[in-house]
Amino acid sequence: VELRFVMLSVGGAF
Amino acid sequence: AQTSAQLRAQQKHSITAGLGFVPLAGAGGILTYGFSVNQELEIQLAAQLLASAFPASWISGSVNLKARYYLGNAFYLSAGLGMEKGTIKDTFILPNNKVDVIKSETQYSAFGLDFGVGQQWRWGSFILDLEYVGVHSPLVFLNPRSVGVDKQTG
């Protein structure tokens, strides 16, 4: 099992 | 101003790029395309790269298809299926003979499940996405290959 903590992403919507 | 939920209903497409941390000593990057079906449901295609230095040197790349369900304005749960390729490298120093070092390298491909919990906010066309905890678990391994290298040093 691979955990990832607090993935912060930014981007755009259209 | 419109709420994130209202914007999800209007803006069908989204693209986000993210960085995250993997315990105990790792990091990851993710690139995601999302398609909003409605305010509650979003279908996502994500490419992810994770790497860790401890307890073993490990790197994996995966492609995941996810369904994300928004419970309110921003809070979501997500579940998906993924295809993963990875390499784990490890070094063992034998305790009884300090000159013996065993190096192993395992390459694997696997189908797995992916779960996440987080929040996503939208302001106009800008998106901020914070996934608090994500779990990716490889389930079905395809042709795992292990290479052991026995090294004499000193």
PDB file of N, CA and C in Angstrom, chain B residues 51-150:
ATOM      1  N   ALA B  51       7.962   8.570  -5.578  1.00  0.00           N
ATOM      2  CA  ALA B  51       9.282   8.033  -5.275  1.00  0.00           C
ATOM      3  C   ALA B  51       9.554   8.151  -3.793  1.00  0.00           C
ATOM      4  N   SER B  52      10.290   7.174  -3.265  1.00  0.00           N
ATOM      5  CA  SER B  52      10.626   7.190  -1.857  1.00  0.00           C
ATOM      6  C   SER B  52      12.045   6.673  -1.653  1.00  0.00           C
ATOM      7  N   ALA B  53      12.744   7.197  -0.670  1.00  0.00           N
ATOM      8  CA  ALA B  53      14.126   6.797  -0.406  1.00  0.00           C
ATOM      9  C   ALA B  53      14.228   5.850   0.781  1.00  0.00           C
ATOM     10  N   PHE B  54      13.186   5.745   1.579  1.00  0.00           N
ATOM     11  CA  PHE B  54      13.201   4.949   2.793  1.00  0.00           C
ATOM     12  C   PHE B  54      11.841   4.292   2.978  1.00  0.00           C
ATOM     13  N   PRO B  55      11.740   3.056   3.431  1.00  0.00           N
ATOM     14  CA  PRO B  55      12.808   2.143   3.850  1.00  0.00           C
ATOM     15  C   PRO B  55      13.621   1.558   2.692  1.00  0.00           C
ATOM     16  N   ALA B  56      13.087   1.588   1.474  1.00  0.00           N
ATOM     17  CA  ALA B  56      13.874   1.140   0.330  1.00  0.00           C
ATOM     18  C   ALA B  56      13.749   2.198  -0.757  1.00  0.00           C
ATOM     19  N   SER B  57      14.669   2.165  -1.700  1.00  0.00           N
ATOM     20  CA  SER B  57      14.587   3.077  -2.826  1.00  0.00           C
ATOM     21  C   SER B  57      13.488   2.575  -3.758  1.00  0.00           C
ATOM     22  N   TRP B  58      12.487   3.393  -3.974  1.00  0.00           N
ATOM     23  CA  TRP B  58      11.333   2.938  -4.721  1.00  0.00           C
ATOM     24  C   TRP B  58      10.807   4.063  -5.606  1.00  0.00           C
ATOM     25  N   ILE B  59      10.463   3.714  -6.846  1.00  0.00           N
ATOM     26  CA  ILE B  59       9.866   4.704  -7.745  1.00  0.00           C
ATOM     27  C   ILE B  59       8.744   4.028  -8.517  1.00  0.00           C
ATOM     28  N   SER B  60       7.643   4.714  -8.687  1.00  0.00           N
ATOM     29  CA  SER B  60       6.535   4.121  -9.431  1.00  0.00           C
ATOM     30  C   SER B  60       5.807   5.181 -10.241  1.00  0.00           C
ATOM     31  N   GLY B  61       5.337   4.763 -11.387  1.00  0.00           N
ATOM     32  CA  GLY B  61       4.509   5.618 -12.210  1.00  0.00           C
ATOM     33  C   GLY B  61       3.183   4.925 -12.429  1.00  0.00           C
ATOM     34  N   SER B  62       2.096   5.669 -12.381  1.00  0.00           N
ATOM     35  CA  SER B  62       0.799   5.029 -12.571  1.00  0.00           C
ATOM     36  C   SER B  62      -0.160   5.927 -13.336  1.00  0.00           C
ATOM     37  N   VAL B  63      -1.105   5.288 -13.975  1.00  0.00           N
ATOM     38  CA  VAL B  63      -2.201   5.977 -14.651  1.00  0.00           C
ATOM     39  C   VAL B  63      -3.482   5.483 -14.008  1.00  0.00           C
ATOM     40  N   ASN B  64      -4.303   6.415 -13.558  1.00  0.00           N
ATOM     41  CA  ASN B  64      -5.504   6.047 -12.820  1.00  0.00           C
ATOM     42  C   ASN B  64      -6.758   6.680 -13.410  1.00  0.00           C
ATOM     43  N   LEU B  65      -7.819   5.899 -13.443  1.00  0.00           N
ATOM     44  CA  LEU B  65      -9.135   6.390 -13.813  1.00  0.00           C
ATOM     45  C   LEU B  65      -9.964   6.423 -12.531  1.00  0.00           C
ATOM     46  N   LYS B  66     -10.443   7.626 -12.173  1.00  0.00           N
ATOM     47  CA  LYS B  66     -11.103   7.787 -10.879  1.00  0.00           C
ATOM     48  C   LYS B  66     -12.496   8.389 -11.025  1.00  0.00           C
ATOM     49  N   ALA B  67     -13.328   8.048 -10.063  1.00  0.00           N
ATOM     50  CA  ALA B  67     -14.612   8.716  -9.908  1.00  0.00           C
ATOM     51  C   ALA B  67     -14.548   9.500  -8.611  1.00  0.00           C
ATOM     52  N   ARG B  68     -14.833  10.786  -8.717  1.00  0.00           N
ATOM     53  CA  ARG B  68     -14.760  11.635  -7.535  1.00  0.00           C
ATOM     54  C   ARG B  68     -16.164  12.104  -7.194  1.00  0.00           C
ATOM     55  N   TYR B  69     -16.554  11.890  -5.939  1.00  0.00           N
ATOM     56  CA  TYR B  69     -17.899  12.264  -5.506  1.00  0.00           C
ATOM     57  C   TYR B  69     -17.813  13.395  -4.487  1.00  0.00           C
ATOM     58  N   TYR B  70     -18.416  14.530  -4.827  1.00  0.00           N
ATOM     59  CA  TYR B  70     -18.415  15.690  -3.937  1.00  0.00           C
ATOM     60  C   TYR B  70     -19.623  15.624  -3.009  1.00  0.00           C
ATOM     61  N   LEU B  71     -19.331  15.677  -1.695  1.00  0.00           N
ATOM     62  CA  LEU B  71     -20.401  15.576  -0.704  1.00  0.00           C
ATOM     63  C   LEU B  71     -21.020  16.944  -0.410  1.00  0.00           C
ATOM     64  N   GLY B  72     -20.281  18.000  -0.722  1.00  0.00           N
ATOM     65  CA  GLY B  72     -20.805  19.345  -0.469  1.00  0.00           C
ATOM     66  C   GLY B  72     -20.218  20.288  -1.484  1.00  0.00           C
ATOM     67  N   ASN B  73     -19.887  21.480  -1.028  1.00  0.00           N
ATOM     68  CA  ASN B  73     -19.320  22.469  -1.941  1.00  0.00           C
ATOM     69  C   ASN B  73     -17.937  22.060  -2.428  1.00  0.00           C
ATOM     70  N   ALA B  74     -17.094  21.553  -1.517  1.00  0.00           N
ATOM     71  CA  ALA B  74     -15.708  21.273  -1.887  1.00  0.00           C
ATOM     72  C   ALA B  74     -15.204  19.897  -1.455  1.00  0.00           C
ATOM     73  N   PHE B  75     -15.783  19.331  -0.399  1.00  0.00           N
ATOM     74  CA  PHE B  75     -15.281  18.072   0.149  1.00  0.00           C
ATOM     75  C   PHE B  75     -15.605  16.895  -0.766  1.00  0.00           C
ATOM     76  N   TYR B  76     -14.608  16.025  -0.989  1.00  0.00           N
ATOM     77  CA  TYR B  76     -14.841  14.899  -1.886  1.00  0.00           C
ATOM     78  C   TYR B  76     -14.234  13.604  -1.386  1.00  0.00           C
ATOM     79  N   LEU B  77     -14.788  12.516  -1.906  1.00  0.00           N
ATOM     80  CA  LEU B  77     -14.215  11.180  -1.772  1.00  0.00           C
ATOM     81  C   LEU B  77     -13.951  10.695  -3.187  1.00  0.00           C
ATOM     82  N   SER B  78     -12.831   9.981  -3.390  1.00  0.00           N
ATOM     83  CA  SER B  78     -12.587   9.466  -4.724  1.00  0.00           C
ATOM     84  C   SER B  78     -12.147   8.007  -4.673  1.00  0.00           C
ATOM     85  N   ALA B  79     -12.503   7.293  -5.730  1.00  0.00           N
ATOM     86  CA  ALA B  79     -12.116   5.893  -5.853  1.00  0.00           C
ATOM     87  C   ALA B  79     -11.798   5.624  -7.315  1.00  0.00           C
ATOM     88  N   GLY B  80     -10.792   4.798  -7.546  1.00  0.00           N
ATOM     89  CA  GLY B  80     -10.428   4.533  -8.925  1.00  0.00           C
ATOM     90  C   GLY B  80      -9.637   3.272  -9.126  1.00  0.00           C
ATOM     91  N   LEU B  81      -9.406   2.992 -10.411  1.00  0.00           N
ATOM     92  CA  LEU B  81      -8.599   1.848 -10.819  1.00  0.00           C
ATOM     93  C   LEU B  81      -7.337   2.366 -11.492  1.00  0.00           C
ATOM     94  N   GLY B  82      -6.225   1.649 -11.295  1.00  0.00           N
ATOM     95  CA  GLY B  82      -4.983   2.139 -11.872  1.00  0.00           C
ATOM     96  C   GLY B  82      -4.081   1.044 -12.381  1.00  0.00           C
ATOM     97  N   MET B  83      -3.206   1.471 -13.261  1.00  0.00           N
ATOM     98  CA  MET B  83      -2.163   0.594 -13.792  1.00  0.00           C
ATOM     99  C   MET B  83      -0.835   1.207 -13.370  1.00  0.00           C
ATOM    100  N   GLU B  84       0.017   0.407 -12.744  1.00  0.00           N
ATOM    101  CA  GLU B  84       1.231   0.938 -12.144  1.00  0.00           C
ATOM    102  C   GLU B  84       2.461   0.163 -12.583  1.00  0.00           C
ATOM    103  N   LYS B  85       3.566   0.894 -12.778  1.00  0.00           N
ATOM    104  CA  LYS B  85       4.866   0.273 -13.021  1.00  0.00           C
ATOM    105  C   LYS B  85       5.835   0.813 -11.999  1.00  0.00           C
ATOM    106  N   GLY B  86       6.635  -0.074 -11.421  1.00  0.00           N
ATOM    107  CA  GLY B  86       7.539   0.411 -10.395  1.00  0.00           C
ATOM    108  C   GLY B  86       8.828  -0.381 -10.290  1.00  0.00           C
ATOM    109  N   THR B  87       9.783   0.220  -9.601  1.00  0.00           N
ATOM    110  CA  THR B  87      11.061  -0.421  -9.327  1.00  0.00           C
ATOM    111  C   THR B  87      11.426  -0.198  -7.867  1.00  0.00           C
ATOM    112  N   ILE B  88      11.792  -1.279  -7.200  1.00  0.00           N
ATOM    113  CA  ILE B  88      12.241  -1.188  -5.814  1.00  0.00           C
ATOM    114  C   ILE B  88      13.677  -1.680  -5.758  1.00  0.00           C
ATOM    115  N   LYS B  89      14.554  -0.851  -5.218  1.00  0.00           N
ATOM    116  CA  LYS B  89      15.950  -1.247  -5.048  1.00  0.00           C
ATOM    117  C   LYS B  89      16.270  -1.267  -3.566  1.00  0.00           C
ATOM    118  N   ASP B  90      16.956  -2.306  -3.155  1.00  0.00           N
ATOM    119  CA  ASP B  90      17.283  -2.405  -1.736  1.00  0.00           C
ATOM    120  C   ASP B  90      18.694  -2.940  -1.565  1.00  0.00           C
ATOM    121  N   THR B  91      19.300  -2.553  -0.473  1.00  0.00           N
ATOM    122  CA  THR B  91      20.651  -3.013  -0.161  1.00  0.00           C
ATOM    123  C   THR B  91      20.657  -3.611   1.239  1.00  0.00           C
ATOM    124  N   PHE B  92      21.171  -4.817   1.344  1.00  0.00           N
ATOM    125  CA  PHE B  92      21.279  -5.460   2.650  1.00  0.00           C
ATOM    126  C   PHE B  92      22.749  -5.658   2.982  1.00  0.00           C
ATOM    127  N   ILE B  93      23.122  -5.247   4.147  1.00  0.00           N
ATOM    128  CA  ILE B  93      24.477  -5.537   4.618  1.00  0.00           C
ATOM    129  C   ILE B  93      24.347  -6.653   5.653  1.00  0.00           C
ATOM    130  N   LEU B  94      24.964  -7.777   5.367  1.00  0.00           N
ATOM    131  CA  LEU B  94      24.801  -8.934   6.248  1.00  0.00           C
ATOM    132  C   LEU B  94      25.464  -8.676   7.597  1.00  0.00           C
ATOM    133  N   PRO B  95      24.735  -8.911   8.674  1.00  0.00           N
ATOM    134  CA  PRO B  95      25.257  -8.567  10.001  1.00  0.00           C
ATOM    135  C   PRO B  95      26.448  -9.423  10.437  1.00  0.00           C
ATOM    136  N   ASN B  96      26.529 -10.661   9.942  1.00  0.00           N
ATOM    137  CA  ASN B  96      27.590 -11.558  10.411  1.00  0.00           C
ATOM    138  C   ASN B  96      28.879 -11.414   9.619  1.00  0.00           C
ATOM    139  N   ASN B  97      28.800 -10.754   8.496  1.00  0.00           N
ATOM    140  CA  ASN B  97      29.986 -10.603   7.667  1.00  0.00           C
ATOM    141  C   ASN B  97      29.904  -9.257   6.976  1.00  0.00           C
ATOM    142  N   LYS B  98      30.555  -8.273   7.545  1.00  0.00           N
ATOM    143  CA  LYS B  98      30.336  -6.882   7.139  1.00  0.00           C
ATOM    144  C   LYS B  98      30.843  -6.562   5.738  1.00  0.00           C
ATOM    145  N   VAL B  99      31.563  -7.480   5.115  1.00  0.00           N
ATOM    146  CA  VAL B  99      32.044  -7.204   3.761  1.00  0.00           C
ATOM    147  C   VAL B  99      31.046  -7.687   2.704  1.00  0.00           C
ATOM    148  N   ASP B 100      30.006  -8.408   3.121  1.00  0.00           N
ATOM    149  CA  ASP B 100      29.025  -8.900   2.157  1.00  0.00           C
ATOM    150  C   ASP B 100      27.861  -7.913   2.015  1.00  0.00           C
ATOM    151  N   VAL B 101      27.590  -7.531   0.783  1.00  0.00           N
ATOM    152  CA  VAL B 101      26.464  -6.638   0.505  1.00  0.00           C
ATOM    153  C   VAL B 101      25.585  -7.308  -0.545  1.00  0.00           C
ATOM    154  N   ILE B 102      24.298  -7.390  -0.268  1.00  0.00           N
ATOM    155  CA  ILE B 102      23.360  -7.944  -1.236  1.00  0.00           C
ATOM    156  C   ILE B 102      22.493  -6.810  -1.761  1.00  0.00           C
ATOM    157  N   LYS B 103      22.505  -6.669  -3.073  1.00  0.00           N
ATOM    158  CA  LYS B 103      21.643  -5.652  -3.677  1.00  0.00           C
ATOM    159  C   LYS B 103      20.531  -6.344  -4.442  1.00  0.00           C
ATOM    160  N   SER B 104      19.316  -5.882  -4.260  1.00  0.00           N
ATOM    161  CA  SER B 104      18.201  -6.466  -4.999  1.00  0.00           C
ATOM    162  C   SER B 104      17.465  -5.382  -5.767  1.00  0.00           C
ATOM    163  N   GLU B 105      16.940  -5.773  -6.905  1.00  0.00           N
ATOM    164  CA  GLU B 105      16.139  -4.844  -7.697  1.00  0.00           C
ATOM    165  C   GLU B 105      14.908  -5.586  -8.186  1.00  0.00           C
ATOM    166  N   THR B 106      13.747  -5.051  -7.850  1.00  0.00           N
ATOM    167  CA  THR B 106      12.487  -5.663  -8.263  1.00  0.00           C
ATOM    168  C   THR B 106      11.713  -4.699  -9.145  1.00  0.00           C
ATOM    169  N   GLN B 107      11.372  -5.186 -10.332  1.00  0.00           N
ATOM    170  CA  GLN B 107      10.527  -4.396 -11.222  1.00  0.00           C
ATOM    171  C   GLN B 107       9.154  -5.050 -11.265  1.00  0.00           C
ATOM    172  N   TYR B 108       8.116  -4.236 -11.198  1.00  0.00           N
ATOM    173  CA  TYR B 108       6.775  -4.807 -11.192  1.00  0.00           C
ATOM    174  C   TYR B 108       5.807  -3.964 -12.011  1.00  0.00           C
ATOM    175  N   SER B 109       4.789  -4.639 -12.488  1.00  0.00           N
ATOM    176  CA  SER B 109       3.633  -3.971 -13.083  1.00  0.00           C
ATOM    177  C   SER B 109       2.418  -4.500 -12.347  1.00  0.00           C
ATOM    178  N   ALA B 110       1.471  -3.636 -12.062  1.00  0.00           N
ATOM    179  CA  ALA B 110       0.324  -4.088 -11.283  1.00  0.00           C
ATOM    180  C   ALA B 110      -0.921  -3.264 -11.586  1.00  0.00           C
ATOM    181  N   PHE B 111      -2.055  -3.916 -11.447  1.00  0.00           N
ATOM    182  CA  PHE B 111      -3.333  -3.221 -11.416  1.00  0.00           C
ATOM    183  C   PHE B 111      -3.635  -2.914  -9.964  1.00  0.00           C
ATOM    184  N   GLY B 112      -4.179  -1.754  -9.703  1.00  0.00           N
ATOM    185  CA  GLY B 112      -4.438  -1.420  -8.317  1.00  0.00           C
ATOM    186  C   GLY B 112      -5.652  -0.546  -8.127  1.00  0.00           C
ATOM    187  N   LEU B 113      -5.958  -0.304  -6.853  1.00  0.00           N
ATOM    188  CA  LEU B 113      -7.058   0.566  -6.480  1.00  0.00           C
ATOM    189  C   LEU B 113      -6.510   1.859  -5.906  1.00  0.00           C
ATOM    190  N   ASP B 114      -7.271   2.908  -6.044  1.00  0.00           N
ATOM    191  CA  ASP B 114      -6.844   4.223  -5.599  1.00  0.00           C
ATOM    192  C   ASP B 114      -7.996   4.904  -4.863  1.00  0.00           C
ATOM    193  N   PHE B 115      -7.721   5.389  -3.652  1.00  0.00           N
ATOM    194  CA  PHE B 115      -8.736   6.097  -2.875  1.00  0.00           C
ATOM    195  C   PHE B 115      -8.191   7.429  -2.393  1.00  0.00           C
ATOM    196  N   GLY B 116      -9.052   8.407  -2.277  1.00  0.00           N
ATOM    197  CA  GLY B 116      -8.605   9.711  -1.804  1.00  0.00           C
ATOM    198  C   GLY B 116      -9.706  10.476  -1.090  1.00  0.00           C
ATOM    199  N   VAL B 117      -9.275  11.382  -0.199  1.00  0.00           N
ATOM    200  CA  VAL B 117     -10.170  12.271   0.532  1.00  0.00           C
ATOM    201  C   VAL B 117      -9.579  13.666   0.483  1.00  0.00           C
ATOM    202  N   GLY B 118     -10.376  14.645   0.108  1.00  0.00           N
ATOM    203  CA  GLY B 118      -9.828  15.992   0.054  1.00  0.00           C
ATOM    204  C   GLY B 118     -10.876  17.047  -0.177  1.00  0.00           C
ATOM    205  N   GLN B 119     -10.392  18.223  -0.548  1.00  0.00           N
ATOM    206  CA  GLN B 119     -11.287  19.331  -0.877  1.00  0.00           C
ATOM    207  C   GLN B 119     -10.771  20.049  -2.117  1.00  0.00           C
ATOM    208  N   GLN B 120     -11.699  20.487  -2.941  1.00  0.00           N
ATOM    209  CA  GLN B 120     -11.312  21.281  -4.109  1.00  0.00           C
ATOM    210  C   GLN B 120     -12.159  22.555  -4.171  1.00  0.00           C
ATOM    211  N   TRP B 121     -11.451  23.678  -4.294  1.00  0.00           N
ATOM    212  CA  TRP B 121     -12.136  24.956  -4.401  1.00  0.00           C
ATOM    213  C   TRP B 121     -11.921  25.551  -5.778  1.00  0.00           C
ATOM    214  N   ARG B 122     -12.940  26.212  -6.267  1.00  0.00           N
ATOM    215  CA  ARG B 122     -12.837  26.915  -7.547  1.00  0.00           C
ATOM    216  C   ARG B 122     -13.203  28.373  -7.349  1.00  0.00           C
ATOM    217  N   TRP B 123     -12.343  29.246  -7.868  1.00  0.00           N
ATOM    218  CA  TRP B 123     -12.630  30.679  -7.907  1.00  0.00           C
ATOM    219  C   TRP B 123     -12.500  31.098  -9.361  1.00  0.00           C
ATOM    220  N   GLY B 124     -13.609  31.366  -9.997  1.00  0.00           N
ATOM    221  CA  GLY B 124     -13.570  31.634 -11.427  1.00  0.00           C
ATOM    222  C   GLY B 124     -13.043  30.404 -12.127  1.00  0.00           C
ATOM    223  N   SER B 125     -11.997  30.570 -12.918  1.00  0.00           N
ATOM    224  CA  SER B 125     -11.446  29.408 -13.617  1.00  0.00           C
ATOM    225  C   SER B 125     -10.242  28.816 -12.872  1.00  0.00           C
ATOM    226  N   PHE B 126      -9.910  29.370 -11.690  1.00  0.00           N
ATOM    227  CA  PHE B 126      -8.768  28.873 -10.917  1.00  0.00           C
ATOM    228  C   PHE B 126      -9.197  27.749  -9.970  1.00  0.00           C
ATOM    229  N   ILE B 127      -8.351  26.723  -9.890  1.00  0.00           N
ATOM    230  CA  ILE B 127      -8.651  25.568  -9.036  1.00  0.00           C
ATOM    231  C   ILE B 127      -7.538  25.369  -8.014  1.00  0.00           C
ATOM    232  N   LEU B 128      -7.929  25.181  -6.749  1.00  0.00           N
ATOM    233  CA  LEU B 128      -7.000  24.750  -5.704  1.00  0.00           C
ATOM    234  C   LEU B 128      -7.529  23.431  -5.148  1.00  0.00           C
ATOM    235  N   ASP B 129      -6.691  22.414  -5.215  1.00  0.00           N
ATOM    236  CA  ASP B 129      -7.120  21.076  -4.805  1.00  0.00           C
ATOM    237  C   ASP B 129      -6.182  20.558  -3.719  1.00  0.00           C
ATOM    238  N   LEU B 130      -6.761  20.158  -2.589  1.00  0.00           N
ATOM    239  CA  LEU B 130      -5.973  19.656  -1.473  1.00  0.00           C
ATOM    240  C   LEU B 130      -6.467  18.256  -1.124  1.00  0.00           C
ATOM    241  N   GLU B 131      -5.660  17.242  -1.486  1.00  0.00           N
ATOM    242  CA  GLU B 131      -6.028  15.878  -1.132  1.00  0.00           C
ATOM    243  C   GLU B 131      -5.327  15.546   0.176  1.00  0.00           C
ATOM    244  N   TYR B 132      -6.113  15.328   1.219  1.00  0.00           N
ATOM    245  CA  TYR B 132      -5.535  15.146   2.559  1.00  0.00           C
ATOM    246  C   TYR B 132      -4.809  13.817   2.673  1.00  0.00           C
ATOM    247  N   VAL B 133      -5.460  12.756   2.229  1.00  0.00           N
ATOM    248  CA  VAL B 133      -4.839  11.429   2.253  1.00  0.00           C
ATOM    249  C   VAL B 133      -5.222  10.692   0.980  1.00  0.00           C
ATOM    250  N   GLY B 134      -4.234  10.098   0.339  1.00  0.00           N
ATOM    251  CA  GLY B 134      -4.504   9.259  -0.819  1.00  0.00           C
ATOM    252  C   GLY B 134      -3.851   7.903  -0.607  1.00  0.00           C
ATOM    253  N   VAL B 135      -4.526   6.864  -1.057  1.00  0.00           N
ATOM    254  CA  VAL B 135      -3.988   5.514  -0.930  1.00  0.00           C
ATOM    255  C   VAL B 135      -4.007   4.859  -2.296  1.00  0.00           C
ATOM    256  N   HIS B 136      -2.869   4.329  -2.688  1.00  0.00           N
ATOM    257  CA  HIS B 136      -2.836   3.535  -3.905  1.00  0.00           C
ATOM    258  C   HIS B 136      -2.314   2.161  -3.549  1.00  0.00           C
ATOM    259  N   SER B 137      -3.100   1.142  -3.831  1.00  0.00           N
ATOM    260  CA  SER B 137      -2.705  -0.200  -3.450  1.00  0.00           C
ATOM    261  C   SER B 137      -2.656  -1.119  -4.660  1.00  0.00           C
ATOM    262  N   PRO B 138      -1.459  -1.576  -5.047  1.00  0.00           N
ATOM    263  CA  PRO B 138      -1.390  -2.551  -6.131  1.00  0.00           C
ATOM    264  C   PRO B 138      -2.007  -3.874  -5.681  1.00  0.00           C
ATOM    265  N   LEU B 139      -2.842  -4.461  -6.515  1.00  0.00           N
ATOM    266  CA  LEU B 139      -3.556  -5.682  -6.121  1.00  0.00           C
ATOM    267  C   LEU B 139      -3.117  -6.888  -6.937  1.00  0.00           C
ATOM    268  N   VAL B 140      -3.155  -6.738  -8.252  1.00  0.00           N
ATOM    269  CA  VAL B 140      -2.827  -7.852  -9.140  1.00  0.00           C
ATOM    270  C   VAL B 140      -1.506  -7.551  -9.831  1.00  0.00           C
ATOM    271  N   PHE B 141      -0.489  -8.335  -9.497  1.00  0.00           N
ATOM    272  CA  PHE B 141       0.828  -8.111 -10.074  1.00  0.00           C
ATOM    273  C   PHE B 141       0.998  -8.907 -11.365  1.00  0.00           C
ATOM    274  N   LEU B 142       1.559  -8.224 -12.378  1.00  0.00           N
ATOM    275  CA  LEU B 142       1.845  -8.874 -13.652  1.00  0.00           C
ATOM    276  C   LEU B 142       3.352  -9.016 -13.774  1.00  0.00           C
ATOM    277  N   ASN B 143       3.789 -10.133 -14.210  1.00  0.00           N
ATOM    278  CA  ASN B 143       5.201 -10.452 -14.425  1.00  0.00           C
ATOM    279  C   ASN B 143       6.196  -9.699 -13.533  1.00  0.00           C
ATOM    280  N   PRO B 144       6.130  -9.885 -12.195  1.00  0.00           N
ATOM    281  CA  PRO B 144       7.128  -9.241 -11.365  1.00  0.00           C
ATOM    282  C   PRO B 144       8.494  -9.889 -11.614  1.00  0.00           C
ATOM    283  N   ARG B 145       9.516  -9.051 -11.677  1.00  0.00           N
ATOM    284  CA  ARG B 145      10.838  -9.556 -11.999  1.00  0.00           C
ATOM    285  C   ARG B 145      11.813  -9.075 -10.927  1.00  0.00           C
ATOM    286  N   SER B 146      12.518 -10.003 -10.336  1.00  0.00           N
ATOM    287  CA  SER B 146      13.472  -9.657  -9.306  1.00  0.00           C
ATOM    288  C   SER B 146      14.883  -9.986  -9.767  1.00  0.00           C
ATOM    289  N   VAL B 147      15.789  -9.067  -9.532  1.00  0.00           N
ATOM    290  CA  VAL B 147      17.185  -9.306  -9.853  1.00  0.00           C
ATOM    291  C   VAL B 147      17.988  -9.105  -8.576  1.00  0.00           C
ATOM    292  N   GLY B 148      18.698 -10.138  -8.163  1.00  0.00           N
ATOM    293  CA  GLY B 148      19.533 -10.013  -6.976  1.00  0.00           C
ATOM    294  C   GLY B 148      20.990  -9.972  -7.376  1.00  0.00           C
ATOM    295  N   VAL B 149      21.698  -9.006  -6.849  1.00  0.00           N
ATOM    296  CA  VAL B 149      23.113  -8.882  -7.141  1.00  0.00           C
ATOM    297  C   VAL B 149      23.882  -9.048  -5.838  1.00  0.00           C
ATOM    298  N   ASP B 150      24.750 -10.034  -5.809  1.00  0.00           N
ATOM    299  CA  ASP B 150      25.539 -10.312  -4.618  1.00  0.00           C
ATOM    300  C   ASP B 150      26.921  -9.690  -4.805  1.00  0.00           C
TER     301      ASP B 150
END
